[in-house]
Amino acid sequence: MAMELESLAMTLLLVVGLLIGLAGSSPPPDPVVCARGTSDCTITNAYGSFPDRATCRAASVTYPSTEEELVAAVAAAPAARRKVKVATRYSHSLPKLACPDGRNDTIISTLRLNNTVRLDTAARLITVESGVLLRDLIRAAAAAGLALPHSPYWSGVTIGGLLATGAHGSSLWRNGGAVHEYVVGLRIVTPAPASQGFATVRELGAHHLDLGAAKVSLGVLGVISQVTLALQPLFKRSVTFVERHDSDLEDQVVAWGRRHEFGDLTWQPGLGKVVYRQDDRVDVSSPGNGLNDHLTLRSRAALGRVDARRTEEQLEENGTDMARCAAAETTSAGDRLMHRQPGDGLLTSCKWDPRLGATFVYNAAISVPLHKATAFVADVKRLRDLNPRAFCGLDARGGLLARYLRASSAYLGKPEDAVDFDITYYRSYAAGAPRAHADVIDELEQMALRKYGGFPHWGKNRNFAFDGAVDRYPKAGEFLEVKGRYDPDGLFSTKWSDQVLGVDGASPSVVEEGCAMEGLCVCSDHSHCAPVLGYLCRPGKVYKEARVCSLQPADAGTGARLDGEL
Ligand SMILES: Cc1cc2nc3c(=O)[nH]c(=O)nc-3n(C[C@H](O)[C@H](O)[C@H](O)COP(=O)(O)OP(=O)(O)OC[C@H]3O[C@@H](n4cnc5c(N)ncnc54)[C@H](O)[C@@H]3O)c2cc1C
Ligand SMILES: *[C@@H]1O[C@H](CO)[C@@H](O)[C@H](O)[C@H]1NC(C)=O
Ligand SMILES: *[C@@H]1O[C@H](CO)[C@@H](O)[C@H](O)[C@H]1NC(C)=O
Ligand SMILES: *[C@@H]1O[C@H](CO)[C@@H](O)[C@H](O)[C@H]1NC(C)=O
């Protein structure tokens, strides 16, 4: 085994303490904006755009600050014949989950449901309102000497929102890396008959059967009011980044997760490089400041980022492979400067803040069943070997982040142990604009989903990824049964949630001219690509069943018969 160990950095940090320094920074705005007071509103996500670029409208928004106000807000909806969508403080999900169906619908925001309700130190339980930010939950628990063992890497999400989409960190140990595995109770407000005042609070304890539906609910069962989570005694984590060649990744991809409690890995296929995150639990008395200011998630100086975006647009849309690969090398080297700080006195913000018009990306995350992860890695290598330079754009954004999850008791949680592969890549502000080597990324995603039976993260991904995905959940039927009982009139459902859940055979794919260029569909006709620009619908290069928009036939250059027909 080639041992090219290079220890990049060593820090000791507090439990999942991804505490982003916010001093002097600009928090994102409320995603709900109304033309008149709390009426005539629009909602978007933290990126300022849903994958289909929809403008989402609502008649009104309410901001309950107690459970009683929340019950009243839910009750008002059926009384006024309105449907409801729940919005959060920052709206971080990419898909249209938070988007109301029509302009007559209403939004209930959890912005003011942001208090800790109870902290039982002896029983190691915390109960919070659903709008509490992950960051504040972690702080409240830590103040009592307790820790939430696993969480997403970004702490600006709410507990209600992150649970709804099954968000997670990384672990194969015990219950695994998903937050919903640590939920031991919740209170949810659902619609009710007029005789019960149109709304009711349901309390689901640890052994209530419906908890399996409510823990990961896509927001379609009602509004979660409070959540109770099981905590652990506070600990620290010892983190070391180990960089190696990717030659033995097939062997390591599962082994790494078994070896380290919080392990993950980042793979840059174009560069042939893997950065393993060796991350283990250590005693809370271990030295270290307990801070993990994650490089890609910290707030940053605005200055220069708009220019950087223009350079990127040029590179992605009209650049050469050589230029893109040079850029990937530079970013990769830049990542080693782990503690570079934003300049003093400059305005800082989240780098994806739409007010800047700088970072604009897609984010796909697909969990491949653990026992298929080795074969998936081998297939991606085959795709890479055909043209390593096609991966430079992906590598420049960190490559593939692999994280671990255990099989879940949640009906819409991952049904089996899995490795979640997360990729972030360039998105154009112009709908339908070609991206460099988009065919390779599309093939990779289709491979993960269709060849390896992957599960798309409910809060990430483009439309096509959800097509048929719900059929891979053995408990989807149980979920729909609970939905039918809790919300028989579908007040919390939208066209989008019905499409994602496959209700009455609905599909989230939008089949129209150019749809595959945007990930709204998998192409089945050249018109779904951009024939005028030379992009035609063609089979994948390694996964032949894939259908991708490509400038060249799959077997161009191999001397084989050219076969662009489908
Ligand atoms: C920068 C960034 C980093 C991320 N990192 C990770 C990561 O490391 N791991 C990971 O798994 N995910 C990650 N995500 C995805 C993120 O965790 C999910 O998108 C999460 O759902 C966002 O939570 P939110 O509070 O913004 O909810 P929203 O996106 O606003 O809402 C999500 C859904 O939940 C519903 N909802 C919200 N609150 C309630 C409630 N109280 N009752 C009922 N329904 C409700 C909404 O209606 C909507 O349908 C990341 C996202 C971003 C932008
Ligand atoms: C919205 O409400 C208005 C006023 O009640 C009504 O006239 C209109 O038809 C409704 N629109 C939809 C799409 O339901
Ligand atoms: C809750 O949110 C409100 C509105 O943003 C804010 O003023 C308040 O400080 C927050 N409370 C807590 C406990 O975080
Ligand atoms: C790429 O080139 C096309 C055609 O010359 C041009 O219209 C487009 O604006 C260019 N894109 C960028 C981002 O420079």
XYZ file of C-alpha atoms and ligand atoms in Angstrom:
661
model
C 0.000 0.000 0.000
C 1.464 3.347 -1.004
C 1.803 5.358 2.171
C 1.749 8.961 1.139
C 0.632 10.263 4.466
C 0.787 13.946 4.836
C -0.724 15.330 7.967
C -2.218 18.656 7.035
C -3.489 20.074 10.253
C -4.306 19.030 13.763
C -6.951 20.670 15.858
C -9.057 19.687 18.797
C -12.591 20.845 18.764
C -15.778 20.858 20.739
C -18.632 18.615 19.808
C -19.832 19.426 16.332
C -18.943 22.956 17.297
C -19.080 24.486 13.870
C -19.419 27.863 15.406
C -19.120 30.321 12.631
C -17.802 33.666 13.816
C -20.604 36.086 13.090
C -19.135 39.231 14.618
C -19.093 42.011 12.046
C -20.878 39.863 9.483
C -24.206 40.209 7.698
C -26.649 37.408 8.495
C -28.851 36.491 5.555
C -32.235 38.234 5.229
C -35.636 36.684 6.042
C -36.434 34.531 2.972
C -40.046 35.742 3.194
C -40.578 39.227 1.766
C -43.991 40.883 1.683
C -45.194 43.794 -0.403
C -47.637 45.021 2.249
C -46.965 44.250 5.912
C -47.495 40.508 6.195
C -49.499 40.216 2.945
C -48.648 39.600 -0.683
C -45.429 37.727 -0.028
C -42.716 35.817 -1.836
C -40.415 33.143 -0.436
C -37.116 31.909 -1.758
C -34.188 29.899 -0.369
C -30.790 30.937 0.969
C -29.375 30.903 -2.571
C -32.149 33.170 -3.817
C -33.339 30.589 -6.343
C -34.965 27.162 -6.350
C -33.636 24.616 -8.906
C -36.472 25.359 -11.353
C -36.045 29.122 -10.792
C -39.664 29.386 -9.642
C -40.975 32.527 -7.991
C -42.931 31.340 -4.982
C -45.776 33.493 -3.746
C -48.122 33.453 -0.788
C -51.055 35.556 0.340
C -49.665 36.097 3.825
C -47.184 35.114 6.496
C -47.565 34.692 10.254
C -44.833 34.594 12.882
C -46.178 32.694 15.908
C -43.990 32.952 19.004
C -45.773 30.400 21.212
C -47.434 27.054 20.636
C -50.848 28.666 21.260
C -50.179 31.192 18.495
C -48.994 28.370 16.275
C -52.213 26.416 16.849
C -54.213 29.551 16.019
C -52.177 30.084 12.834
C -52.803 26.519 11.649
C -56.502 26.738 12.554
C -56.913 29.935 10.573
C -55.856 28.243 7.335
C -58.697 25.772 6.719
C -61.128 28.356 8.064
C -59.971 30.717 5.282
C -59.655 27.840 2.766
C -55.919 28.301 2.537
C -53.101 25.829 2.330
C -50.020 26.216 4.496
C -46.250 25.985 4.102
C -43.737 26.276 6.916
C -40.811 28.637 6.445
C -37.709 28.939 8.587
C -35.328 31.746 9.487
C -33.002 31.236 6.508
C -34.614 28.577 4.228
C -31.524 26.529 3.393
C -33.046 23.709 1.337
C -32.457 23.822 -2.376
C -35.607 22.092 -3.680
C -38.981 23.784 -3.652
C -40.028 22.229 -0.322
C -40.847 25.542 1.328
C -42.666 26.853 -1.725
C -46.438 27.326 -1.344
C -48.631 26.047 -4.140
C -50.328 29.261 -5.031
C -50.522 32.902 -4.251
C -53.581 32.364 -2.062
C -51.708 30.136 0.359
C -50.217 31.136 3.637
C -46.786 30.797 5.214
C -46.162 30.042 8.871
C -42.625 31.053 9.779
C -40.809 29.483 12.719
C -38.563 32.554 13.042
C -39.914 33.390 16.490
C -40.340 29.809 17.705
C -36.738 29.938 18.807
C -36.644 29.173 22.521
C -35.222 26.329 24.521
C -38.196 24.835 26.363
C -36.509 22.441 28.771
C -33.078 21.081 29.531
C -33.049 18.012 31.763
C -29.404 17.563 32.681
C -29.885 14.339 34.641
C -31.897 12.638 31.893
C -29.685 14.269 29.200
C -32.670 15.564 27.248
C -33.233 18.903 25.581
C -36.580 20.176 24.309
C -36.507 23.119 21.911
C -39.004 24.961 19.757
C -38.679 23.959 16.117
C -37.273 27.284 14.906
C -34.189 27.064 17.139
C -30.988 27.202 15.112
C -28.659 24.239 15.326
C -25.973 26.659 16.512
C -28.102 27.794 19.472
C -29.135 24.241 20.325
C -25.476 23.150 20.468
C -24.631 26.123 22.677
C -27.555 25.549 25.043
C -26.629 21.876 25.427
C -22.935 22.654 25.927
C -23.753 25.163 28.662
C -25.204 22.213 30.612
C -22.224 19.961 29.862
C -24.094 18.057 27.148
C -23.662 17.450 23.427
C -25.748 16.604 20.392
C -23.406 13.957 18.968
C -24.157 14.427 15.261
C -25.389 17.241 13.059
C -25.068 18.781 9.607
C -21.780 20.650 9.141
C -23.576 23.957 8.747
C -25.079 25.321 11.934
C -27.356 27.981 10.422
C -30.251 25.540 9.925
C -33.255 25.099 12.249
C -34.030 21.881 14.075
C -37.470 21.714 12.371
C -36.012 22.225 8.908
C -33.052 19.910 9.247
C -35.238 17.084 10.575
C -37.787 17.549 7.782
C -35.120 16.781 5.162
C -33.249 14.064 7.080
C -30.086 16.140 7.498
C -27.001 14.521 8.926
C -23.336 14.608 9.787
C -21.154 11.523 9.376
C -20.986 8.323 11.389
C -21.343 4.572 11.005
C -21.082 4.003 14.730
C -24.079 3.130 16.890
C -27.127 5.063 15.568
C -25.122 6.856 12.901
C -24.755 10.421 11.703
C -28.369 11.543 11.137
C -29.909 13.956 13.661
C -33.336 12.284 13.541
C -31.835 9.189 15.175
C -31.518 11.252 18.366
C -35.134 12.486 18.432
C -37.030 10.957 21.339
C -40.196 12.984 21.118
C -41.934 15.861 19.408
C -45.080 17.945 19.364
C -46.740 18.577 16.010
C -49.704 20.795 15.173
C -51.958 19.272 12.540
C -55.254 20.278 10.938
C -58.400 19.023 12.687
C -62.148 19.004 12.040
C -64.120 22.178 12.785
C -65.527 20.441 15.891
C -61.968 20.446 17.298
C -61.281 24.045 16.324
C -59.520 23.240 13.016
C -56.141 22.422 14.626
C -54.775 20.049 17.225
C -51.477 19.341 18.981
C -50.247 15.771 18.824
C -47.607 14.711 21.283
C -45.431 11.836 20.070
C -43.313 10.140 22.719
C -40.263 7.948 22.141
C -42.361 4.833 21.519
C -45.177 6.380 19.501
C -45.435 4.605 16.164
C -46.020 7.842 14.236
C -42.626 9.188 15.308
C -41.120 7.210 12.410
C -43.112 9.429 10.039
C -42.821 12.734 11.912
C -39.030 12.652 12.414
C -38.397 13.088 8.663
C -41.589 14.558 7.261
C -40.720 16.884 4.341
C -43.004 19.307 6.178
C -46.198 17.643 4.905
C -47.694 16.345 8.153
C -48.236 19.656 9.939
C -46.030 22.112 11.821
C -43.597 20.657 14.319
C -43.826 22.802 17.408
C -41.207 21.268 19.708
C -38.548 18.591 19.475
C -36.928 16.550 22.263
C -33.446 15.172 21.596
C -31.273 12.715 23.511
C -27.901 14.249 24.364
C -24.590 12.815 25.534
C -22.032 14.023 28.046
C -19.927 16.769 26.465
C -16.831 15.569 24.661
C -14.268 16.919 22.256
C -13.236 15.640 18.876
C -9.705 15.155 17.685
C -9.433 15.924 13.987
C -6.547 15.228 11.638
C -6.679 15.596 7.866
C -4.711 12.917 6.051
C -4.030 13.355 2.356
C -3.330 10.366 0.136
C -3.503 9.140 -3.416
C -6.897 7.689 -4.403
C -5.444 4.367 -5.647
C -6.906 2.330 -2.755
C -10.123 4.318 -2.266
C -12.236 1.268 -3.152
C -10.808 -0.428 -0.034
C -10.942 2.645 2.158
C -14.388 4.033 1.356
C -16.189 1.743 3.810
C -13.266 0.902 6.108
C -12.682 4.560 6.981
C -16.185 4.976 8.346
C -15.830 1.872 10.497
C -12.498 3.041 11.884
C -13.339 6.624 12.959
C -16.494 7.655 14.785
C -16.913 10.969 12.902
C -14.782 10.127 9.862
C -15.492 11.464 6.400
C -13.436 11.872 3.249
C -13.161 14.287 0.363
C -12.259 12.873 -3.027
C -10.938 14.946 -5.904
C -10.991 12.443 -8.768
C -9.337 14.742 -11.319
C -6.377 15.297 -9.006
C -6.395 11.653 -7.882
C -6.394 12.815 -4.290
C -8.343 11.981 -1.129
C -8.329 13.978 2.096
C -9.407 11.667 4.908
C -10.881 13.318 7.941
C -9.660 11.288 10.898
C -12.116 12.392 13.530
C -12.578 10.705 16.883
C -14.113 11.363 20.277
C -11.719 12.407 23.031
C -12.186 13.484 26.620
C -13.522 16.978 27.140
C -10.405 17.839 29.163
C -8.168 17.375 26.084
C -6.404 20.608 25.135
C -7.744 22.688 22.252
C -10.051 25.636 21.691
C -12.992 23.522 20.549
C -13.517 25.471 17.354
C -13.927 24.105 13.863
C -14.309 27.092 11.609
C -15.074 25.058 8.504
C -13.252 26.473 5.536
C -16.090 26.432 3.045
C -18.805 27.462 5.494
C -17.224 30.381 7.365
C -18.356 33.906 6.618
C -16.071 35.683 4.222
C -15.098 39.100 3.058
C -17.338 40.214 0.219
C -14.519 42.044 -1.492
C -13.192 40.221 -4.532
C -15.868 37.529 -4.565
C -17.910 39.131 -7.305
C -14.821 39.389 -9.496
C -14.005 35.785 -8.683
C -17.484 34.794 -9.846
C -17.019 36.564 -13.182
C -13.763 34.677 -13.679
C -15.529 31.434 -12.831
C -18.375 32.132 -15.262
C -15.834 32.731 -17.995
C -14.005 29.508 -17.092
C -17.112 27.341 -16.826
C -18.900 28.603 -19.879
C -16.091 29.472 -22.292
C -12.816 28.383 -20.651
C -10.446 25.582 -21.587
C -9.761 22.373 -19.670
C -6.237 23.582 -19.056
C -7.439 26.792 -17.404
C -10.060 24.985 -15.323
C -7.565 22.409 -14.132
C -5.067 25.110 -13.202
C -7.849 26.719 -11.152
C -8.566 23.396 -9.404
C -4.884 23.045 -8.428
C -4.874 26.565 -7.017
C -8.027 26.029 -4.932
C -6.707 22.748 -3.643
C -3.466 24.384 -2.548
C -5.450 27.243 -1.022
C -7.368 24.762 1.143
C -4.182 24.061 3.027
C -4.190 27.554 4.466
C -6.601 26.299 7.062
C -6.615 29.373 9.241
C -6.701 32.206 6.792
C -9.125 34.808 8.106
C -11.268 37.344 6.324
C -9.733 40.809 6.313
C -10.498 43.118 9.222
C -13.145 45.744 8.734
C -14.537 44.247 5.546
C -18.165 43.301 5.202
C -18.443 39.542 5.536
C -21.323 37.221 4.717
C -22.112 33.648 3.769
C -20.404 33.100 0.467
C -23.644 31.956 -1.198
C -25.559 35.073 -0.061
C -27.592 36.054 -3.161
C -27.251 39.756 -2.352
C -23.660 39.493 -3.553
C -24.357 37.723 -6.840
C -21.155 35.759 -6.282
C -21.340 32.045 -5.436
C -24.190 30.327 -7.284
C -24.094 26.553 -7.242
C -25.997 23.330 -7.386
C -25.574 20.893 -4.542
C -26.355 17.239 -5.085
C -26.156 14.644 -2.312
C -26.908 10.986 -2.940
C -26.560 8.189 -0.405
C -25.243 5.002 -2.013
C -25.929 1.806 -0.024
C -22.791 0.895 1.929
C -22.368 -2.506 0.293
C -22.314 -0.854 -3.135
C -19.948 2.018 -2.297
C -16.815 0.175 -3.453
C -18.330 -0.600 -6.853
C -19.573 2.982 -7.185
C -16.084 4.361 -6.528
C -14.650 1.975 -9.128
C -17.206 3.195 -11.688
C -16.458 6.859 -10.987
C -12.770 6.053 -11.497
C -13.598 4.525 -14.883
C -15.411 7.715 -15.814
C -12.466 9.766 -14.530
C -9.901 7.682 -16.421
C -11.657 8.431 -19.717
C -10.898 12.122 -19.175
C -9.524 13.255 -15.802
C -9.768 16.880 -16.887
C -13.552 16.632 -16.985
C -13.413 16.569 -13.170
C -11.431 19.781 -12.710
C -14.514 21.931 -12.181
C -15.758 19.555 -9.483
C -12.315 19.304 -7.879
C -12.078 23.080 -7.717
C -15.124 22.986 -5.431
C -13.722 20.248 -3.230
C -14.725 17.149 -5.190
C -16.965 14.511 -3.627
C -17.571 14.679 0.122
C -18.327 11.179 1.418
C -20.149 10.838 4.752
C -21.597 7.891 6.619
C -25.150 7.085 7.686
C -26.796 4.168 9.457
C -30.082 2.581 8.432
C -32.850 4.673 9.957
C -36.043 4.014 11.854
C -37.565 7.053 10.110
C -39.869 6.042 7.237
C -38.189 8.575 4.926
C -34.739 8.139 6.463
C -32.152 5.995 4.656
C -33.471 2.429 4.757
C -29.955 0.946 4.844
C -26.425 1.872 5.905
C -25.022 4.190 3.285
C -22.254 6.489 2.124
C -23.589 9.906 1.202
C -21.722 11.491 -1.720
C -22.108 15.252 -1.800
C -21.008 17.428 -4.717
C -21.221 21.137 -5.309
C -20.845 22.569 -8.776
C -21.243 25.647 -10.863
C -24.691 26.969 -11.685
C -25.226 29.669 -14.279
C -27.495 32.629 -13.616
C -28.737 32.122 -17.173
C -31.232 29.257 -17.473
C -30.042 26.563 -19.858
C -26.483 27.852 -20.242
C -24.016 25.019 -20.913
C -21.572 24.065 -18.144
C -18.213 22.506 -18.837
C -18.432 18.692 -18.708
C -21.958 18.768 -17.298
C -22.448 15.388 -19.010
C -19.923 13.783 -16.669
C -21.606 15.142 -13.539
C -25.007 14.097 -14.872
C -23.721 10.598 -15.565
C -22.213 10.407 -12.091
C -25.518 11.411 -10.480
C -27.598 9.058 -12.624
C -25.172 6.260 -11.838
C -25.432 6.864 -8.074
C -29.227 7.038 -8.232
C -30.167 4.456 -10.815
C -27.343 1.952 -11.099
C -26.546 1.912 -7.377
C -30.042 2.595 -6.033
C -28.971 5.779 -4.222
C -31.209 7.952 -2.050
C -31.251 11.693 -2.812
C -30.998 14.096 0.153
C -34.491 15.613 0.438
C -33.045 19.086 1.048
C -30.568 19.131 -1.851
C -30.454 17.984 -5.482
C -32.138 18.973 -8.729
C -35.585 17.794 -9.813
C -34.651 14.709 -11.815
C -32.949 13.102 -8.790
C -36.290 12.644 -7.020
C -37.959 10.911 -9.951
C -38.901 7.457 -8.642
C -36.721 7.862 -5.530
C -39.590 7.374 -3.092
C -40.173 3.890 -4.521
C -36.852 2.851 -2.996
C -38.182 3.494 0.528
C -39.862 0.333 1.855
C -41.793 2.408 4.425
C -43.094 5.077 2.017
C -46.562 3.523 2.246
C -46.548 3.831 6.044
C -45.509 7.464 5.669
C -48.411 8.222 3.329
C -50.798 6.467 5.706
C -49.764 8.826 8.535
C -50.006 11.811 6.182
C -53.555 10.758 5.272
C -54.525 10.626 8.939
C -52.788 13.842 10.041
C -53.671 16.022 7.084
C -56.492 14.353 5.128
C -57.150 17.423 2.985
C -53.489 17.884 2.095
C -53.317 21.404 3.527
C -49.562 21.003 4.028
C -48.996 19.343 0.663
C -48.043 21.070 -2.545
C -47.677 20.013 -6.122
C -43.945 19.631 -5.433
C -44.352 17.449 -2.331
C -46.900 15.266 -4.157
C -44.445 14.879 -7.044
C -41.562 13.975 -4.739
C -43.756 11.513 -2.818
C -45.123 10.096 -6.067
C -48.710 10.750 -4.981
C -51.045 9.528 -7.761
C -48.035 8.833 -9.960
C -46.897 12.460 -10.043
C -43.282 13.095 -11.104
C -40.947 15.958 -10.168
C -39.352 15.961 -13.617
C -40.219 18.909 -15.812
C -40.101 17.620 -19.373
C -39.704 20.503 -21.778
C -37.188 22.013 -24.197
C -33.756 22.275 -22.586
C -34.908 20.609 -19.334
C -31.875 18.332 -19.026
C -29.455 21.265 -19.235
C -30.898 22.398 -15.893
C -31.314 18.987 -14.273
C -35.089 19.307 -14.442
C -35.295 16.028 -16.354
C -33.166 13.201 -17.708
C -33.147 13.740 -21.455
C -34.950 11.334 -23.736
C -34.889 13.576 -26.791
C -32.296 15.940 -28.268
C -34.682 18.851 -27.702
C -34.266 18.297 -23.933
C -30.653 19.416 -24.417
C -29.429 22.341 -26.512
C -29.150 21.097 -30.111
C -28.496 24.609 -31.414
C -25.361 24.753 -29.258
C -24.358 21.221 -30.245
C -25.575 19.476 -27.091
C -27.471 16.302 -27.922
C -29.023 13.617 -25.732
C -26.580 10.708 -25.591
C -25.823 7.588 -23.546
C -23.339 7.767 -20.676
C -19.727 6.785 -21.247
C -19.444 4.219 -18.434
C -23.067 3.806 -17.373
C -24.580 3.327 -20.807
C -28.138 3.520 -19.467
C -27.510 7.129 -18.442
C -28.830 9.819 -20.763
C -26.856 13.032 -20.762
C -26.553 16.202 -22.825
C -23.207 15.963 -24.519
C -21.183 17.680 -27.202
C -19.697 14.363 -28.306
C -20.970 10.840 -28.768
C -19.963 8.534 -25.891
C -17.548 6.501 -27.992
C -15.925 9.380 -29.882
C -12.195 8.909 -30.089
C -12.281 5.212 -29.321
C -12.516 4.258 -32.975
C -15.749 2.442 -32.298
C -18.835 3.009 -34.379
C -20.379 6.373 -33.628
C -23.868 5.889 -32.408
C -25.562 9.052 -31.327
C -29.001 7.555 -31.628
C -30.920 6.530 -28.548
C -24.421 25.753 3.360
C -25.247 24.546 3.611
C -24.662 23.460 4.232
C -25.413 22.308 4.485
N -24.805 21.261 5.099
C -25.493 20.123 5.308
C -24.895 19.003 5.930
O -23.727 19.048 6.320
N -25.638 17.873 6.077
C -26.937 17.809 5.670
O -27.565 16.762 5.814
N -27.543 18.864 5.107
C -26.843 20.007 4.917
N -27.464 21.064 4.323
C -28.881 20.934 3.978
C -29.751 21.414 5.136
O -29.429 20.739 6.322
C -31.204 21.134 4.838
O -31.531 21.753 3.644
C -32.137 21.619 5.955
O -33.416 21.098 5.725
C -32.261 23.126 6.002
O -32.940 23.496 7.175
P -33.748 24.859 7.261
O -33.946 25.109 8.710
O -33.125 25.895 6.452
O -35.145 24.391 6.647
P -35.915 24.854 5.313
O -35.063 24.583 4.160
O -36.430 26.214 5.478
O -37.140 23.842 5.355
C -37.026 22.506 4.928
C -38.407 21.856 4.923
O -38.842 21.665 6.249
C -40.108 22.241 6.450
N -40.121 22.694 7.835
C -39.249 23.529 8.429
N -39.569 23.696 9.732
C -40.662 22.941 9.957
C -41.470 22.694 11.099
N -41.225 23.285 12.271
N -42.531 21.876 10.960
C -42.810 21.289 9.777
N -42.086 21.491 8.662
C -41.025 22.299 8.763
C -40.204 23.343 5.422
O -41.537 23.641 5.089
C -39.512 22.690 4.252
O -40.408 21.831 3.630
C -26.760 22.240 4.082
C -27.355 23.336 3.459
C -26.613 24.479 3.221
C -27.270 25.644 2.553
C -57.444 33.432 -4.799
O -58.378 34.125 -4.007
C -59.121 35.077 -4.741
C -59.934 35.883 -3.746
O -60.532 35.043 -2.788
C -59.964 34.349 -5.781
O -60.708 35.282 -6.525
C -59.020 33.572 -6.702
O -59.778 32.790 -7.612
C -58.109 32.649 -5.908
N -57.114 32.093 -6.795
C -56.796 30.819 -6.785
C -55.738 30.408 -7.758
O -57.307 30.015 -6.038
C -35.439 34.741 18.662
O -35.577 35.474 17.465
C -35.862 36.846 17.688
C -36.188 37.461 16.338
O -35.098 37.329 15.443
C -34.679 37.492 18.401
O -34.948 38.841 18.648
C -34.425 36.752 19.718
O -33.244 37.242 20.324
C -34.267 35.248 19.488
N -34.263 34.557 20.759
C -33.403 33.582 21.044
C -33.584 32.928 22.376
O -32.520 33.243 20.285
C -19.376 32.756 -23.549
O -19.360 32.967 -24.954
C -20.636 33.307 -25.503
C -20.490 33.351 -27.028
O -19.396 34.142 -27.370
C -21.082 34.639 -24.909
O -22.362 34.975 -25.406
C -21.166 34.492 -23.396
O -21.499 35.738 -22.800
C -19.845 34.005 -22.812
N -20.036 33.707 -21.405
C -19.273 34.232 -20.449
C -19.642 33.897 -19.057
O -18.313 34.924 -20.672
